[in-house]
């Protein structure tokens, strides 16, 4: 017996456990999730539940009134990277500004406010745990990687290439700052290959003190490890074999006993992440920046 999970009328997938995670939810957004029993032939009626996610919270270093509603200004290309009027048509309907309401949740010398609507307009909802690795599409952080030739630790298109040489053959990714208990079992998935599609070899995956061996069959394909013990180490590693080139992309580390489809960590995709600190500007206003996007508050 398995369980079918729905987002509205969309079938997200089947699970065998009585609990699962759902990725890709927007903040301050209502959803209807459904669950049915499925034996491979027949499916029961769905049981549904309506939920609403809470909004992104920001920290403003000033005292406001608890439960009051304030107005924030969201702006694209706030640093003048693109002239007003020439921004892409999908950016807030062609404009570069919009207002958004927020509620003051708590005050203790500084104020925590919660946005009452999402900043993003769309997401991909899927089953599985939240990805706990930053920069997971292409591993961008390297340690002890051999750089003696042009193929070592080289980012090409949407993957990274590393070559193993003795002990100096490791790339690693820092864990997310959110939601990780390093002592426990997790699941790992990633796409791997090499420059010679008929060249098979093993690559080691895990933490510094807890590595597991995965057999790579040459061509780019998805590999999954489940029930991986991480221990208490703060980094996640890929170790290439001696004098072999490994290509990696779409890496996912998640809680639970089943490796699921790749999604980036929320911090890699969100406009403004949860509990972002807004900074005071010279004109007395407050702002938080993310690349060419910003959110402002004028008291």
mmCIF file of C-alpha atoms in Angstrom:
data_model
loop_
_atom_site.group_PDB
_atom_site.id
_atom_site.type_symbol
_atom_site.label_atom_id
_atom_site.label_comp_id
_atom_site.label_asym_id
_atom_site.label_seq_id
_atom_site.Cartn_x
_atom_site.Cartn_y
_atom_site.Cartn_z
ATOM 1 C CA UNK A 1 0.000 0.000 0.000
ATOM 2 C CA UNK A 2 1.285 3.453 -0.925
ATOM 3 C CA UNK A 3 -0.057 6.968 -0.535
ATOM 4 C CA UNK A 4 -0.693 9.431 -3.343
ATOM 5 C CA UNK A 5 0.004 13.087 -2.560
ATOM 6 C CA UNK A 6 -1.788 15.902 -4.403
ATOM 7 C CA UNK A 7 -1.358 19.668 -4.640
ATOM 8 C CA UNK A 8 -4.898 20.631 -5.569
ATOM 9 C CA UNK A 9 -5.609 18.387 -8.566
ATOM 10 C CA UNK A 10 -1.897 17.911 -9.410
ATOM 11 C CA UNK A 11 -0.467 14.516 -8.472
ATOM 12 C CA UNK A 12 2.919 15.122 -6.842
ATOM 13 C CA UNK A 13 3.800 11.447 -6.492
ATOM 14 C CA UNK A 14 3.491 8.293 -4.440
ATOM 15 C CA UNK A 15 5.174 7.652 -1.084
ATOM 16 C CA UNK A 16 5.449 4.541 1.055
ATOM 17 C CA UNK A 17 5.884 6.298 4.400
ATOM 18 C CA UNK A 18 3.210 8.015 6.467
ATOM 19 C CA UNK A 19 5.164 11.262 6.405
ATOM 20 C CA UNK A 20 6.911 13.226 3.669
ATOM 21 C CA UNK A 21 8.136 16.717 2.872
ATOM 22 C CA UNK A 22 6.878 19.115 0.202
ATOM 23 C CA UNK A 23 9.331 21.461 -1.527
ATOM 24 C CA UNK A 24 8.899 24.679 -3.460
ATOM 25 C CA UNK A 25 6.101 26.311 -1.478
ATOM 26 C CA UNK A 26 5.799 30.078 -1.745
ATOM 27 C CA UNK A 27 5.499 32.099 1.469
ATOM 28 C CA UNK A 28 2.148 33.669 2.405
ATOM 29 C CA UNK A 29 0.337 31.381 -0.044
ATOM 30 C CA UNK A 30 -2.667 29.067 0.361
ATOM 31 C CA UNK A 31 -2.523 25.427 -0.737
ATOM 32 C CA UNK A 32 -4.855 22.442 -0.663
ATOM 33 C CA UNK A 33 -3.052 19.137 -0.203
ATOM 34 C CA UNK A 34 -4.687 15.766 -0.612
ATOM 35 C CA UNK A 35 -3.780 12.178 0.318
ATOM 36 C CA UNK A 36 -5.281 8.916 -0.959
ATOM 37 C CA UNK A 37 -4.509 5.217 -0.535
ATOM 38 C CA UNK A 38 -3.281 3.396 -3.639
ATOM 39 C CA UNK A 39 -2.638 -0.348 -4.017
ATOM 40 C CA UNK A 40 -1.378 -0.238 -7.592
ATOM 41 C CA UNK A 41 -4.810 -0.799 -9.082
ATOM 42 C CA UNK A 42 -7.398 1.149 -7.137
ATOM 43 C CA UNK A 43 -7.272 4.506 -5.402
ATOM 44 C CA UNK A 44 -9.380 5.686 -2.465
ATOM 45 C CA UNK A 45 -11.076 9.059 -2.205
ATOM 46 C CA UNK A 46 -8.741 11.892 -1.300
ATOM 47 C CA UNK A 47 -8.601 13.405 2.159
ATOM 48 C CA UNK A 48 -7.705 17.079 1.827
ATOM 49 C CA UNK A 49 -6.403 19.833 4.061
ATOM 50 C CA UNK A 50 -6.149 23.575 3.418
ATOM 51 C CA UNK A 51 -3.005 25.312 4.659
ATOM 52 C CA UNK A 52 -1.380 28.699 4.300
ATOM 53 C CA UNK A 53 2.350 29.244 4.621
ATOM 54 C CA UNK A 54 3.559 32.125 6.726
ATOM 55 C CA UNK A 55 5.204 35.111 5.090
ATOM 56 C CA UNK A 56 8.904 35.910 4.896
ATOM 57 C CA UNK A 57 10.044 37.766 8.002
ATOM 58 C CA UNK A 58 12.429 40.718 8.010
ATOM 59 C CA UNK A 59 14.278 42.382 10.891
ATOM 60 C CA UNK A 60 14.094 46.199 10.983
ATOM 61 C CA UNK A 61 16.473 47.823 13.524
ATOM 62 C CA UNK A 62 13.895 50.228 14.956
ATOM 63 C CA UNK A 63 10.927 49.959 17.309
ATOM 64 C CA UNK A 64 7.507 49.799 15.653
ATOM 65 C CA UNK A 65 4.057 49.009 17.047
ATOM 66 C CA UNK A 66 3.215 45.326 17.508
ATOM 67 C CA UNK A 67 0.356 44.142 15.222
ATOM 68 C CA UNK A 68 0.502 47.311 13.126
ATOM 69 C CA UNK A 69 0.568 47.084 9.309
ATOM 70 C CA UNK A 70 3.413 48.798 7.492
ATOM 71 C CA UNK A 71 4.146 49.334 3.802
ATOM 72 C CA UNK A 72 7.371 48.174 2.177
ATOM 73 C CA UNK A 73 8.572 49.132 -1.297
ATOM 74 C CA UNK A 74 10.007 46.367 -3.500
ATOM 75 C CA UNK A 75 12.160 47.530 -6.368
ATOM 76 C CA UNK A 76 13.961 45.859 -9.260
ATOM 77 C CA UNK A 77 17.215 47.252 -10.664
ATOM 78 C CA UNK A 78 17.503 49.513 -7.650
ATOM 79 C CA UNK A 79 21.226 50.043 -8.222
ATOM 80 C CA UNK A 80 20.711 51.514 -11.676
ATOM 81 C CA UNK A 81 21.936 48.463 -13.563
ATOM 82 C CA UNK A 82 19.084 48.784 -16.067
ATOM 83 C CA UNK A 83 17.432 52.124 -16.922
ATOM 84 C CA UNK A 84 13.841 52.518 -15.741
ATOM 85 C CA UNK A 85 11.486 51.679 -18.585
ATOM 86 C CA UNK A 86 13.848 49.150 -20.192
ATOM 87 C CA UNK A 87 13.474 46.356 -17.616
ATOM 88 C CA UNK A 88 11.970 42.999 -18.757
ATOM 89 C CA UNK A 89 8.188 43.001 -19.123
ATOM 90 C CA UNK A 90 7.723 40.300 -16.472
ATOM 91 C CA UNK A 91 9.292 42.420 -13.745
ATOM 92 C CA UNK A 92 6.233 43.596 -11.801
ATOM 93 C CA UNK A 93 4.263 44.032 -15.026
ATOM 94 C CA UNK A 94 6.929 46.175 -16.681
ATOM 95 C CA UNK A 95 7.464 48.592 -13.795
ATOM 96 C CA UNK A 96 10.350 48.480 -11.375
ATOM 97 C CA UNK A 97 8.479 49.126 -8.113
ATOM 98 C CA UNK A 98 5.545 47.825 -6.114
ATOM 99 C CA UNK A 99 4.289 48.153 -2.565
ATOM 100 C CA UNK A 100 3.743 45.227 -0.244
ATOM 101 C CA UNK A 101 2.095 45.089 3.180
ATOM 102 C CA UNK A 102 3.767 43.609 6.251
ATOM 103 C CA UNK A 103 2.613 43.003 9.829
ATOM 104 C CA UNK A 104 4.769 43.776 12.868
ATOM 105 C CA UNK A 105 5.086 40.466 14.743
ATOM 106 C CA UNK A 106 7.330 41.411 17.662
ATOM 107 C CA UNK A 107 9.394 44.307 18.992
ATOM 108 C CA UNK A 108 12.491 44.070 21.204
ATOM 109 C CA UNK A 109 14.660 47.071 20.387
ATOM 110 C CA UNK A 110 14.227 46.003 16.767
ATOM 111 C CA UNK A 111 11.116 44.857 14.950
ATOM 112 C CA UNK A 112 10.312 41.556 13.254
ATOM 113 C CA UNK A 113 7.815 42.049 10.431
ATOM 114 C CA UNK A 114 6.100 39.406 8.305
ATOM 115 C CA UNK A 115 5.237 39.990 4.646
ATOM 116 C CA UNK A 116 1.545 39.415 3.911
ATOM 117 C CA UNK A 117 2.099 38.261 0.324
ATOM 118 C CA UNK A 118 4.888 36.500 -1.598
ATOM 119 C CA UNK A 119 7.627 38.363 -3.437
ATOM 120 C CA UNK A 120 8.008 35.608 -6.034
ATOM 121 C CA UNK A 121 5.174 34.834 -8.447
ATOM 122 C CA UNK A 122 5.665 31.134 -9.172
ATOM 123 C CA UNK A 123 7.273 27.989 -7.827
ATOM 124 C CA UNK A 124 7.600 24.282 -8.551
ATOM 125 C CA UNK A 125 5.957 22.191 -5.834
ATOM 126 C CA UNK A 126 7.399 18.703 -5.393
ATOM 127 C CA UNK A 127 7.727 15.927 -2.836
ATOM 128 C CA UNK A 128 10.873 15.443 -0.812
ATOM 129 C CA UNK A 129 13.075 17.109 1.734
ATOM 130 C CA UNK A 130 14.569 20.576 1.496
ATOM 131 C CA UNK A 131 17.992 20.745 -0.118
ATOM 132 C CA UNK A 132 20.618 21.529 2.534
ATOM 133 C CA UNK A 133 23.471 22.482 0.175
ATOM 134 C CA UNK A 134 24.248 25.956 -1.099
ATOM 135 C CA UNK A 135 25.171 26.494 -4.763
ATOM 136 C CA UNK A 136 23.946 22.970 -5.482
ATOM 137 C CA UNK A 137 23.429 23.368 -9.234
ATOM 138 C CA UNK A 138 27.179 23.860 -9.696
ATOM 139 C CA UNK A 139 29.504 23.312 -6.711
ATOM 140 C CA UNK A 140 31.327 26.614 -6.431
ATOM 141 C CA UNK A 141 33.355 26.082 -3.260
ATOM 142 C CA UNK A 142 36.600 24.110 -3.521
ATOM 143 C CA UNK A 143 39.155 22.944 -0.980
ATOM 144 C CA UNK A 144 42.380 21.046 -1.680
ATOM 145 C CA UNK A 145 41.540 20.709 -5.370
ATOM 146 C CA UNK A 146 44.418 20.077 -7.757
ATOM 147 C CA UNK A 147 44.827 23.091 -10.034
ATOM 148 C CA UNK A 148 47.875 21.962 -12.011
ATOM 149 C CA UNK A 149 46.045 21.813 -15.339
ATOM 150 C CA UNK A 150 43.113 23.428 -17.088
ATOM 151 C CA UNK A 151 40.529 20.737 -16.321
ATOM 152 C CA UNK A 152 40.824 20.899 -12.540
ATOM 153 C CA UNK A 153 37.969 22.536 -10.654
ATOM 154 C CA UNK A 154 36.728 24.093 -13.890
ATOM 155 C CA UNK A 155 33.124 25.262 -14.260
ATOM 156 C CA UNK A 156 31.821 24.457 -17.752
ATOM 157 C CA UNK A 157 28.227 25.152 -18.789
ATOM 158 C CA UNK A 158 26.136 23.781 -15.908
ATOM 159 C CA UNK A 159 28.627 21.407 -14.274
ATOM 160 C CA UNK A 160 32.002 21.481 -12.528
ATOM 161 C CA UNK A 161 35.029 19.354 -13.460
ATOM 162 C CA UNK A 162 37.565 18.129 -10.894
ATOM 163 C CA UNK A 163 40.595 15.846 -11.284
ATOM 164 C CA UNK A 164 41.902 13.643 -8.497
ATOM 165 C CA UNK A 165 45.574 13.683 -7.508
ATOM 166 C CA UNK A 166 46.421 11.887 -4.272
ATOM 167 C CA UNK A 167 44.637 13.504 -1.333
ATOM 168 C CA UNK A 168 44.200 16.829 -3.150
ATOM 169 C CA UNK A 169 41.037 15.934 -5.006
ATOM 170 C CA UNK A 170 38.134 17.172 -2.960
ATOM 171 C CA UNK A 171 35.351 19.676 -3.534
ATOM 172 C CA UNK A 172 32.964 20.482 -0.772
ATOM 173 C CA UNK A 173 29.769 22.364 -0.108
ATOM 174 C CA UNK A 174 28.863 24.081 3.191
ATOM 175 C CA UNK A 175 25.606 23.003 4.752
ATOM 176 C CA UNK A 176 22.616 25.312 4.864
ATOM 177 C CA UNK A 177 22.404 27.409 7.999
ATOM 178 C CA UNK A 178 18.772 26.365 8.356
ATOM 179 C CA UNK A 179 17.284 23.100 9.527
ATOM 180 C CA UNK A 180 20.362 20.851 9.657
ATOM 181 C CA UNK A 181 21.049 18.505 12.519
ATOM 182 C CA UNK A 182 24.422 17.174 11.437
ATOM 183 C CA UNK A 183 24.171 14.023 13.593
ATOM 184 C CA UNK A 184 21.816 11.763 11.683
ATOM 185 C CA UNK A 185 20.891 9.912 8.519
ATOM 186 C CA UNK A 186 20.259 11.799 5.285
ATOM 187 C CA UNK A 187 19.932 11.095 1.558
ATOM 188 C CA UNK A 188 22.192 12.356 -1.223
ATOM 189 C CA UNK A 189 21.549 12.608 -4.955
ATOM 190 C CA UNK A 190 23.638 14.085 -7.760
ATOM 191 C CA UNK A 191 24.366 13.899 -11.468
ATOM 192 C CA UNK A 192 27.844 12.669 -12.332
ATOM 193 C CA UNK A 193 29.869 11.705 -15.373
ATOM 194 C CA UNK A 194 33.323 12.067 -16.867
ATOM 195 C CA UNK A 195 35.004 13.143 -20.076
ATOM 196 C CA UNK A 196 35.191 9.581 -21.420
ATOM 197 C CA UNK A 197 31.731 8.048 -21.490
ATOM 198 C CA UNK A 198 33.097 4.493 -21.496
ATOM 199 C CA UNK A 199 35.389 5.109 -18.542
ATOM 200 C CA UNK A 200 33.872 3.692 -15.337
ATOM 201 C CA UNK A 201 35.264 4.430 -11.890
ATOM 202 C CA UNK A 202 34.309 5.100 -8.283
ATOM 203 C CA UNK A 203 33.854 8.470 -6.634
ATOM 204 C CA UNK A 204 33.641 8.931 -2.872
ATOM 205 C CA UNK A 205 30.812 11.010 -1.430
ATOM 206 C CA UNK A 206 30.098 12.159 2.110
ATOM 207 C CA UNK A 207 31.745 14.151 4.890
ATOM 208 C CA UNK A 208 35.413 14.374 5.766
ATOM 209 C CA UNK A 209 35.213 11.423 8.157
ATOM 210 C CA UNK A 210 32.367 9.451 6.586
ATOM 211 C CA UNK A 211 32.768 8.707 2.873
ATOM 212 C CA UNK A 212 30.769 6.244 0.781
ATOM 213 C CA UNK A 213 31.775 4.909 -2.625
ATOM 214 C CA UNK A 214 29.554 5.387 -5.684
ATOM 215 C CA UNK A 215 30.265 3.604 -8.968
ATOM 216 C CA UNK A 216 30.106 6.117 -11.842
ATOM 217 C CA UNK A 217 29.364 4.516 -15.211
ATOM 218 C CA UNK A 218 30.752 7.247 -17.424
ATOM 219 C CA UNK A 219 27.846 9.087 -19.005
ATOM 220 C CA UNK A 220 25.918 11.786 -17.141
ATOM 221 C CA UNK A 221 23.223 10.164 -15.023
ATOM 222 C CA UNK A 222 21.545 10.510 -11.641
ATOM 223 C CA UNK A 223 23.056 8.740 -8.648
ATOM 224 C CA UNK A 224 21.370 8.364 -5.281
ATOM 225 C CA UNK A 225 22.593 7.395 -1.828
ATOM 226 C CA UNK A 226 20.074 6.820 0.944
ATOM 227 C CA UNK A 227 20.469 6.498 4.717
ATOM 228 C CA UNK A 228 23.834 8.269 4.679
ATOM 229 C CA UNK A 229 25.356 8.891 8.110
ATOM 230 C CA UNK A 230 26.826 12.380 8.236
ATOM 231 C CA UNK A 231 28.193 12.588 11.737
ATOM 232 C CA UNK A 232 29.001 16.057 13.049
ATOM 233 C CA UNK A 233 31.183 17.394 10.242
ATOM 234 C CA UNK A 234 30.314 20.849 8.823
ATOM 235 C CA UNK A 235 31.080 20.130 5.153
ATOM 236 C CA UNK A 236 29.935 17.757 2.424
ATOM 237 C CA UNK A 237 32.549 16.340 0.061
ATOM 238 C CA UNK A 238 33.072 14.723 -3.330
ATOM 239 C CA UNK A 239 36.414 12.986 -3.751
ATOM 240 C CA UNK A 240 37.592 12.147 -7.264
ATOM 241 C CA UNK A 241 39.794 9.093 -7.858
ATOM 242 C CA UNK A 242 43.460 9.470 -8.720
ATOM 243 C CA UNK A 243 44.036 11.130 -12.098
ATOM 244 C CA UNK A 244 40.355 10.896 -13.098
ATOM 245 C CA UNK A 245 38.120 13.776 -14.174
ATOM 246 C CA UNK A 246 34.687 13.909 -12.536
ATOM 247 C CA UNK A 247 31.803 16.131 -13.686
ATOM 248 C CA UNK A 248 29.128 17.018 -11.115
ATOM 249 C CA UNK A 249 25.905 19.007 -10.999
ATOM 250 C CA UNK A 250 22.464 19.158 -9.331
ATOM 251 C CA UNK A 251 23.637 17.957 -5.938
ATOM 252 C CA UNK A 252 21.032 17.475 -3.212
ATOM 253 C CA UNK A 253 21.465 16.646 0.459
ATOM 254 C CA UNK A 254 18.207 16.139 2.367
ATOM 255 C CA UNK A 255 16.832 14.703 5.559
ATOM 256 C CA UNK A 256 15.077 11.360 5.400
ATOM 257 C CA UNK A 257 15.596 7.905 3.975
ATOM 258 C CA UNK A 258 14.707 8.577 0.319
ATOM 259 C CA UNK A 259 16.584 10.715 -2.186
ATOM 260 C CA UNK A 260 14.166 12.896 -4.182
ATOM 261 C CA UNK A 261 14.272 15.167 -7.220
ATOM 262 C CA UNK A 262 16.722 18.073 -7.163
ATOM 263 C CA UNK A 263 15.691 21.557 -6.139
ATOM 264 C CA UNK A 264 18.039 24.369 -5.062
ATOM 265 C CA UNK A 265 18.199 25.538 -1.490
ATOM 266 C CA UNK A 266 15.677 28.385 -0.923
ATOM 267 C CA UNK A 267 18.507 30.862 -0.262
ATOM 268 C CA UNK A 268 19.762 30.343 -3.829
ATOM 269 C CA UNK A 269 16.472 31.363 -5.428
ATOM 270 C CA UNK A 270 14.498 33.665 -3.175
ATOM 271 C CA UNK A 271 14.219 37.404 -3.664
ATOM 272 C CA UNK A 272 14.731 38.111 0.046
ATOM 273 C CA UNK A 273 15.323 35.192 2.425
ATOM 274 C CA UNK A 274 13.675 34.661 5.791
ATOM 275 C CA UNK A 275 14.928 36.789 8.721
ATOM 276 C CA UNK A 276 16.971 39.106 6.499
ATOM 277 C CA UNK A 277 18.318 42.090 8.447
ATOM 278 C CA UNK A 278 17.401 45.461 6.911
ATOM 279 C CA UNK A 279 20.087 48.122 7.255
ATOM 280 C CA UNK A 280 19.597 51.810 7.986
ATOM 281 C CA UNK A 281 20.535 54.173 5.142
ATOM 282 C CA UNK A 282 21.833 57.738 5.380
ATOM 283 C CA UNK A 283 18.377 59.196 4.644
ATOM 284 C CA UNK A 284 16.871 57.333 7.638
ATOM 285 C CA UNK A 285 15.138 54.643 5.592
ATOM 286 C CA UNK A 286 15.892 50.925 5.866
ATOM 287 C CA UNK A 287 16.796 48.537 3.055
ATOM 288 C CA UNK A 288 17.781 44.957 2.246
ATOM 289 C CA UNK A 289 19.485 44.149 -1.059
ATOM 290 C CA UNK A 290 19.824 40.975 -3.110
ATOM 291 C CA UNK A 291 21.783 41.622 -6.288
ATOM 292 C CA UNK A 292 19.739 43.986 -8.468
ATOM 293 C CA UNK A 293 16.661 43.733 -6.226
ATOM 294 C CA UNK A 294 15.861 45.542 -3.005
ATOM 295 C CA UNK A 295 13.132 46.080 -0.435
ATOM 296 C CA UNK A 296 12.799 49.419 1.417
ATOM 297 C CA UNK A 297 10.980 50.753 4.483
ATOM 298 C CA UNK A 298 10.459 54.453 5.249
ATOM 299 C CA UNK A 299 9.291 55.043 8.808
#
